[in-house]
Amino acid sequence: MNDNPARPAAHRQGPGSSDRIVVTYRLELAKGADPEARALDVAREQTVELPAGGYPPELDSLILGRIEEVTSGDAGSALARITYDPVTAGDDLLQLLNLLYGNISMMTDVRVVDVELPDSILTRFRGPRFGMAGLRALTAAPDSRAMVVGAAKPMGLSSSALADRCAALARAGVDIVKDDHGVTNQPAAPFRERVARCQDAVEHANSGTGGATRYFPNVTAAFDEIGDRVEFACSVGCRGVLVSPMLTGLDAVRWIAANFDLAVLAHPTFTGGFYGDEGGMSAEVLYGLLFRVAGSDGVIYTNAGGRFPLDEETCVRINERLRRPMGDVRPSLPIAGGGVDAARVPYWIDRYGEDMGFLVGSSLYAQPDLESAARELVEVVLRHGNGP
Amino acid sequence: MNDNPARPAAHRQGPGSSDRIVVTYRLELAKGADPEARALDVAREQTVELPAGGYPPELDSLILGRIEEVTSGDAGSALARITYDPVTAGDDLLQLLNLLYGNISMMTDVRVVDVELPDSILTRFRGPRFGMAGLRALTAAPDSRAMVVGAAKPMGLSSSALADRCAALARAGVDIVKDDHGVTNQPAAPFRERVARCQDAVEHANSGTGGATRYFPNVTAAFDEIGDRVEFACSVGCRGVLVSPMLTGLDAVRWIAANFDLAVLAHPTFTGGFYGDEGGMSAEVLYGLLFRVAGSDGVIYTNAGGRFPLDEETCVRINERLRRPMGDVRPSLPIAGGGVDAARVPYWIDRYGEDMGFLVGSSLYAQPDLESAARELVEVVLRHGNGP
């Protein structure tokens, strides 16, 4: 594909590409701009970050991102497929992010639309410890039906009041009750007190119903506090936690998944910067690939038709990326949230299938009785399943 | 002071607002949208995240963001000034980010244009350990002139080759030599080997010149590796490090600043998601306020006129935010980078003043001899200073 002597033939597209990181960028082009030249700008920015001549020429074949193909995109844009040697991703997830979308994040005319990771990267980051099947096992939720996720909220309630809400959701048979992502360590509900009470409340409810609802506290916290919070969650019997990866740094997810017998739900807060039309990163790459590879057993995203702008097709693509076979990396549970109306859950199950979680918050709290509202939702989901 | 029993008058707009977090949002309005209602959506999303009725009404005065003022903005937009009780920010920087721009980051029609933090927040996060003056003391750079920052690059060079480049920059009198932000722990230059060699090379050069160039290695790394890398940098005599806060999570900066006698330079990689016109966050809030409050002694941003889209007025605002008096939080050094042409540095000094660093990479490496090119730049900066 390329006659440029600086790029040896062995590095051209072909079988050899299978061990490379493959990124498709959409390039918004200024009038008259050369798409090939712009693609090379991107490849250069993300690797050597120097013009030719500023480094030994052999790095052009070893390090510089390789332009595999540049084609026409929509609205005068171009699609550039660029591959990188996995060695450029160093040995951690953060450098992988930096390679995919580091400095070029600041070029508002470049968008990451697709990423494929080679096995050498996938085996380095193990992905989810539990995955979709593990989450179901943890909560005794058969794969014949979708899972129901509830939230203990809002910020400002006391630990006891939040625990009461957890108990109501557990009695109703919700599979997972998570902390609201803004509930951290506020004085009204200090972390340890809250987590102990909410966990006890859910266990007590389970003992009454024979259910297996799990409470996942939010452990998003200061850099040197995350470990303590995760350990505390383990110590009181929690089987999973909620993390906001774009706040903690994505690698905190990997670290928890690798080191603790806890499921991880990833929350999308602070990810909206990737939503640009011309810049940003596609939601299926961010939530569907990167959050999964990092080790999220379930990934919450903001569903179409709620308070946020993702459309249905994008949500379908996120679901597909979270579920698709990918080496030894387990599938993650897609969890649609962000304003899901309880009454519309059957529609979404029909649309997305049973391999889903639905996080329903406001729509339950807006009803007169939280427990009854949640129970009705759970029953609808059970009836809407595809078998016993 | 206030007639609402749940909320003392001191919390109304006016002098009493000084103990609240003040955020100005730009709201892109759909045709016919009610700006006040939209502002309330934002305040709600960022705090209680539930519609009225879903929680005890007293939380409206305690927790819900308070709409102080909604005015008309440009192009049919509105500007909403919303204040939050500092208690909602919990006890860590990540919850502060989450409060300012968490879920609403995913509403692409809401932009954070200004933030003011009350003293109670500023005293909680101490800000830079060294600050601009401390960086100058560390490098014996008088405040009569701008500082020169060089980069050891590119990725793919051996530790020895990178050390040679550090030495050349140090002999030329550059104040700080930092690792390229994509140089982490690649096999060509493993972290410990590279840092030891680069540090030794700079110290050796200093002993020849009598200079005080400092080498700042990149410690952006896996969650459980950052601490080891920071300690190693200390152990070989480094006096500062480079961190990419949006990769590590912003709180890693605070943790390093609070616990190690090391200066921190913050790198802007992966921040471009904030650059939206209608969504995102203003660059002066992100780099000028949040990076500073977190503890960055120097903040690298992508200057106007280089490879990235920030304009000159935005850069002036970033500089101003980094330098302005702010309680006990030290000023940080603004560092303009991202394609600064060595020949244009005098222009930028005239434009921005001497309280600046200039990170010049490509423009030096593109010249035949790195050391001569860097020396010439240093001499230009010395001549262009405003005194001895």
Short mmCIF file of C-alpha atoms in Angstrom, two decimals, chain B residues 23-331:
data_model
loop_
_atom_site.label_atom_id
_atom_site.label_comp_id
_atom_site.label_asym_id
_atom_site.label_seq_id
_atom_site.Cartn_x
_atom_site.Cartn_y
_atom_site.Cartn_z
CA VAL B 23 -19.75 27.30 38.53
CA THR B 24 -20.79 29.16 35.42
CA TYR B 25 -22.23 26.90 32.76
CA ARG B 26 -22.94 27.86 29.18
CA LEU B 27 -26.17 26.19 28.12
CA GLU B 28 -26.79 25.67 24.43
CA LEU B 29 -30.54 26.01 24.20
CA ALA B 30 -32.89 24.15 21.93
CA LYS B 31 -35.44 26.43 20.25
CA GLY B 32 -38.02 27.48 22.80
CA ALA B 33 -36.19 25.93 25.75
CA ASP B 34 -36.56 27.60 29.12
CA PRO B 35 -33.09 28.60 30.33
CA GLU B 36 -34.08 28.50 34.00
CA ALA B 37 -35.50 25.00 33.64
CA ARG B 38 -32.38 23.85 31.81
CA ALA B 39 -30.17 25.33 34.55
CA LEU B 40 -32.18 23.40 37.11
CA ASP B 41 -31.66 20.21 35.08
CA VAL B 42 -27.93 20.75 35.38
CA ALA B 43 -28.03 21.53 39.10
CA ARG B 44 -30.14 18.45 39.68
CA GLU B 45 -28.02 16.13 37.52
CA GLN B 46 -24.87 17.12 39.36
CA THR B 47 -26.26 16.65 42.87
CA VAL B 48 -29.43 14.79 43.80
CA GLU B 49 -29.77 13.26 40.32
CA LEU B 50 -33.45 12.67 40.97
CA PRO B 51 -36.60 14.60 40.13
CA ALA B 52 -38.30 16.53 42.94
CA GLY B 53 -40.40 14.19 45.01
CA GLY B 54 -37.87 11.37 44.92
CA TYR B 55 -36.15 12.55 48.09
CA PRO B 56 -36.86 14.51 51.25
CA PRO B 57 -37.56 18.14 50.28
CA GLU B 58 -35.03 19.52 52.77
CA LEU B 59 -32.26 18.28 50.46
CA ASP B 60 -33.31 20.95 47.98
CA SER B 61 -31.73 23.56 50.21
CA LEU B 62 -28.86 21.43 51.49
CA ILE B 63 -27.62 19.47 48.51
CA LEU B 64 -29.27 20.55 45.27
CA GLY B 65 -27.13 22.98 43.26
CA ARG B 66 -28.54 26.48 43.63
CA ILE B 67 -29.33 28.63 40.59
CA GLU B 68 -27.92 32.05 41.40
CA GLU B 69 -28.38 33.74 38.05
CA VAL B 70 -29.30 32.87 34.48
CA THR B 71 -28.43 35.40 31.80
CA SER B 72 -28.35 35.44 28.02
CA GLY B 73 -25.17 34.19 26.37
CA ASP B 74 -23.90 34.24 22.81
CA ALA B 75 -25.81 32.72 19.90
CA GLY B 76 -28.99 32.08 21.81
CA SER B 77 -27.23 30.30 24.65
CA ALA B 78 -27.67 31.03 28.34
CA LEU B 79 -25.12 31.47 31.10
CA ALA B 80 -26.18 29.87 34.36
CA ARG B 81 -24.35 30.56 37.58
CA ILE B 82 -24.93 27.64 39.92
CA THR B 83 -23.42 27.26 43.35
CA TYR B 84 -22.87 24.12 45.38
CA ASP B 85 -22.34 23.53 49.05
CA PRO B 86 -18.70 22.40 49.48
CA VAL B 87 -20.03 19.39 51.40
CA THR B 88 -21.25 17.95 48.09
CA ALA B 89 -17.65 17.72 46.91
CA GLY B 90 -16.97 15.12 49.57
CA ASP B 91 -13.38 14.96 50.66
CA ASP B 92 -11.49 14.39 47.45
CA LEU B 93 -10.61 16.02 44.17
CA LEU B 94 -12.37 13.37 42.13
CA GLN B 95 -15.71 14.11 43.69
CA LEU B 96 -15.02 17.79 43.06
CA LEU B 97 -14.54 16.99 39.36
CA ASN B 98 -17.61 14.81 39.45
CA LEU B 99 -19.61 17.66 40.93
CA LEU B 100 -18.36 20.26 38.45
CA TYR B 101 -18.59 18.16 35.31
CA GLY B 102 -19.53 14.54 35.92
CA ASN B 103 -22.72 13.33 34.33
CA ILE B 104 -23.29 16.62 32.56
CA SER B 105 -20.08 15.99 30.65
CA MET B 106 -22.32 13.65 28.69
CA MET B 107 -24.76 16.44 27.89
CA THR B 108 -23.01 17.90 24.92
CA ASP B 109 -24.90 21.17 25.19
CA VAL B 110 -23.49 22.14 28.59
CA ARG B 111 -20.08 23.73 28.96
CA VAL B 112 -18.22 24.68 32.14
CA VAL B 113 -16.95 28.18 31.44
CA ASP B 114 -15.87 29.34 34.87
CA VAL B 115 -15.33 27.95 38.36
CA GLU B 116 -14.50 29.68 41.62
CA LEU B 117 -13.55 27.61 44.64
CA PRO B 118 -14.15 28.79 48.20
CA ASP B 119 -11.39 28.87 50.79
CA SER B 120 -12.74 25.73 52.43
CA ILE B 121 -11.90 23.79 49.26
CA LEU B 122 -8.60 25.55 48.64
CA THR B 123 -7.31 24.76 52.10
CA ARG B 124 -8.32 21.13 51.71
CA PHE B 125 -6.13 20.70 48.62
CA ARG B 126 -2.85 22.41 49.20
CA GLY B 127 -1.89 23.05 45.61
CA PRO B 128 1.69 23.15 44.36
CA ARG B 129 4.49 22.26 46.75
CA PHE B 130 7.00 24.39 44.84
CA GLY B 131 4.95 26.59 42.59
CA MET B 132 6.44 28.97 40.09
CA ALA B 133 8.92 30.48 42.54
CA GLY B 134 9.96 27.06 43.80
CA LEU B 135 10.59 25.79 40.28
CA ARG B 136 12.79 28.79 39.65
CA ALA B 137 14.72 28.19 42.86
CA LEU B 138 15.19 24.54 41.93
CA THR B 139 16.69 25.47 38.58
CA ALA B 140 18.42 28.72 39.56
CA ALA B 141 16.28 30.55 37.01
CA PRO B 142 15.80 34.20 38.02
CA ASP B 143 12.33 35.63 37.65
CA SER B 144 13.66 38.26 35.28
CA ARG B 145 13.41 35.80 32.42
CA ALA B 146 11.22 33.03 31.06
CA MET B 147 12.18 29.41 31.68
CA VAL B 148 13.17 26.97 28.95
CA VAL B 149 11.91 23.40 29.03
CA GLY B 150 13.29 20.72 26.73
CA ALA B 151 12.16 17.17 26.02
CA ALA B 152 14.13 13.93 25.75
CA LYS B 153 12.56 12.10 22.82
CA PRO B 154 11.36 10.23 20.85
CA MET B 155 10.00 6.94 22.11
CA GLY B 156 12.07 4.10 20.65
CA LEU B 157 15.49 5.51 21.44
CA SER B 158 17.65 3.63 23.93
CA SER B 159 18.19 4.95 27.43
CA SER B 160 21.70 5.97 26.43
CA ALA B 161 20.53 7.86 23.40
CA LEU B 162 17.89 9.66 25.48
CA ALA B 163 20.52 10.42 28.12
CA ASP B 164 22.73 11.91 25.40
CA ARG B 165 19.89 14.20 24.41
CA CYS B 166 19.33 15.17 28.04
CA ALA B 167 23.02 15.98 28.36
CA ALA B 168 23.00 18.12 25.23
CA LEU B 169 19.99 20.09 26.48
CA ALA B 170 21.58 20.48 29.92
CA ARG B 171 24.89 21.70 28.48
CA ALA B 172 22.91 24.23 26.49
CA GLY B 173 21.47 25.58 29.74
CA VAL B 174 17.87 24.51 29.40
CA ASP B 175 16.18 24.79 32.82
CA ILE B 176 14.16 21.57 32.82
CA VAL B 177 14.49 18.51 30.61
CA LYS B 178 11.43 16.32 30.76
CA ASP B 179 10.71 12.91 29.32
CA ASP B 180 8.41 12.82 26.34
CA HIS B 181 4.94 12.01 27.69
CA GLY B 182 4.80 8.83 25.61
CA VAL B 183 8.06 7.52 27.00
CA THR B 184 7.09 5.27 29.88
CA ASN B 185 8.55 1.78 30.21
CA GLN B 186 9.11 0.60 26.67
CA PRO B 187 11.75 -2.09 26.14
CA ALA B 188 14.07 0.27 24.26
CA ALA B 189 14.37 2.42 27.40
CA PRO B 190 13.03 0.70 30.52
CA PHE B 191 11.98 3.15 33.20
CA ARG B 192 14.64 2.61 35.85
CA GLU B 193 17.53 2.31 33.42
CA ARG B 194 16.41 5.39 31.53
CA VAL B 195 15.77 7.55 34.57
CA ALA B 196 19.10 6.64 36.15
CA ARG B 197 21.00 7.39 32.94
CA CYS B 198 19.18 10.58 32.10
CA GLN B 199 19.53 11.89 35.64
CA ASP B 200 23.24 11.04 35.68
CA ALA B 201 23.73 12.66 32.29
CA VAL B 202 22.11 15.89 33.45
CA GLU B 203 24.05 15.96 36.71
CA HIS B 204 27.28 15.35 34.83
CA ALA B 205 26.48 18.16 32.42
CA ASN B 206 25.67 20.46 35.35
CA SER B 207 29.02 19.68 36.95
CA GLY B 208 30.71 20.80 33.73
CA THR B 209 28.70 23.97 33.23
CA GLY B 210 27.94 24.96 36.81
CA GLY B 211 24.31 24.98 35.77
CA ALA B 212 21.25 23.65 37.55
CA THR B 213 19.29 21.91 34.83
CA ARG B 214 16.77 19.43 36.27
CA TYR B 215 15.58 16.22 34.68
CA PHE B 216 11.91 15.35 35.28
CA PRO B 217 11.03 11.76 34.32
CA ASN B 218 7.56 10.72 33.27
CA VAL B 219 5.99 8.71 36.10
CA THR B 220 2.60 8.22 34.43
CA ALA B 221 2.08 4.51 34.97
CA ALA B 222 -0.19 1.77 36.20
CA PHE B 223 -2.15 2.55 39.36
CA ASP B 224 0.07 0.36 41.54
CA GLU B 225 3.27 1.38 39.80
CA ILE B 226 3.15 5.18 40.11
CA GLY B 227 4.38 5.11 43.70
CA ASP B 228 7.38 2.92 42.85
CA ARG B 229 8.33 5.13 39.93
CA VAL B 230 8.08 8.29 42.00
CA GLU B 231 10.21 6.74 44.73
CA PHE B 232 12.77 5.60 42.21
CA ALA B 233 12.94 9.11 40.73
CA CYS B 234 13.61 10.45 44.24
CA SER B 235 16.20 7.78 44.93
CA VAL B 236 18.36 8.75 41.96
CA GLY B 237 18.19 12.44 42.80
CA CYS B 238 15.48 13.78 40.51
CA ARG B 239 13.80 16.89 41.87
CA GLY B 240 10.63 16.68 39.82
CA VAL B 241 8.47 14.46 37.66
CA LEU B 242 6.11 14.65 34.70
CA VAL B 243 2.53 13.40 35.14
CA SER B 244 -0.38 13.21 32.69
CA PRO B 245 -3.27 13.90 35.08
CA MET B 246 -6.08 12.90 32.77
CA LEU B 247 -4.50 9.46 32.36
CA THR B 248 -3.54 8.80 35.98
CA GLY B 249 -6.56 10.53 37.43
CA LEU B 250 -6.10 14.07 38.71
CA ASP B 251 -5.68 12.97 42.28
CA ALA B 252 -2.35 11.29 41.53
CA VAL B 253 -0.93 14.81 41.16
CA ARG B 254 -2.19 15.80 44.59
CA TRP B 255 -0.82 12.59 46.10
CA ILE B 256 2.66 13.14 44.67
CA ALA B 257 2.71 16.81 45.65
CA ALA B 258 1.54 16.01 49.17
CA ASN B 259 3.92 13.14 49.82
CA PHE B 260 7.17 13.67 47.93
CA ASP B 261 9.70 16.46 47.79
CA LEU B 262 9.30 16.57 44.03
CA ALA B 263 8.01 19.23 41.68
CA VAL B 264 5.22 18.12 39.35
CA LEU B 265 4.81 19.16 35.75
CA ALA B 266 1.37 18.34 34.40
CA HIS B 267 1.08 17.25 30.77
CA PRO B 268 -2.11 17.92 28.81
CA THR B 269 -2.37 14.64 26.91
CA PHE B 270 -5.89 13.13 26.85
CA THR B 271 -7.47 16.44 27.85
CA GLY B 272 -8.84 17.30 24.41
CA GLY B 273 -12.25 15.93 25.27
CA PHE B 274 -12.82 19.17 27.15
CA TYR B 275 -12.32 21.30 24.02
CA GLY B 276 -15.87 21.23 22.67
CA ASP B 277 -17.52 24.48 21.66
CA GLU B 278 -20.88 23.62 23.12
CA GLY B 279 -19.80 20.96 25.60
CA GLY B 280 -16.55 20.52 27.48
CA MET B 281 -14.82 22.75 29.97
CA SER B 282 -12.86 25.92 29.42
CA ALA B 283 -9.12 25.40 29.15
CA GLU B 284 -8.46 28.02 31.83
CA VAL B 285 -10.62 26.11 34.32
CA LEU B 286 -9.03 22.76 33.51
CA TYR B 287 -5.38 23.78 33.22
CA GLY B 288 -5.45 27.08 35.05
CA LEU B 289 -7.54 26.18 38.07
CA LEU B 290 -7.93 22.42 38.50
CA PHE B 291 -4.41 21.34 37.53
CA ARG B 292 -3.05 24.06 39.83
CA VAL B 293 -5.28 23.24 42.78
CA ALA B 294 -4.32 19.58 42.42
CA GLY B 295 -0.67 20.48 42.96
CA SER B 296 1.00 21.02 39.57
CA ASP B 297 4.03 23.28 39.94
CA GLY B 298 4.12 23.75 36.20
CA VAL B 299 1.30 23.18 33.72
CA ILE B 300 2.08 22.41 30.11
CA TYR B 301 -0.56 23.47 27.60
CA THR B 302 -0.65 23.54 23.83
CA ASN B 303 0.15 27.06 22.76
CA ALA B 304 -1.57 29.05 20.05
CA GLY B 305 0.20 29.03 16.71
CA GLY B 306 1.47 25.46 17.04
CA ARG B 307 -0.10 22.14 16.15
CA PHE B 308 -3.17 22.53 18.37
CA PRO B 309 -6.25 24.72 18.28
CA LEU B 310 -6.14 26.84 21.46
CA ASP B 311 -6.14 30.52 20.56
CA GLU B 312 -3.96 33.25 22.01
CA GLU B 313 -6.70 34.73 24.16
CA THR B 314 -7.36 31.35 25.74
CA CYS B 315 -3.66 30.92 26.47
CA VAL B 316 -3.57 34.35 28.10
CA ARG B 317 -6.47 33.29 30.30
CA ILE B 318 -4.72 30.03 31.25
CA ASN B 319 -1.60 31.99 32.23
CA GLU B 320 -3.65 34.41 34.28
CA ARG B 321 -5.44 31.65 36.18
CA LEU B 322 -2.20 29.87 36.95
CA ARG B 323 -0.61 33.03 38.30
CA ARG B 324 -3.42 34.85 40.06
CA PRO B 325 -3.50 35.07 43.86
CA MET B 326 -5.70 32.29 45.24
CA GLY B 327 -5.72 31.93 49.01
CA ASP B 328 -2.68 30.00 50.16
CA VAL B 329 -2.35 28.14 46.86
CA ARG B 330 0.94 28.98 45.20
CA PRO B 331 1.00 30.22 41.60
#
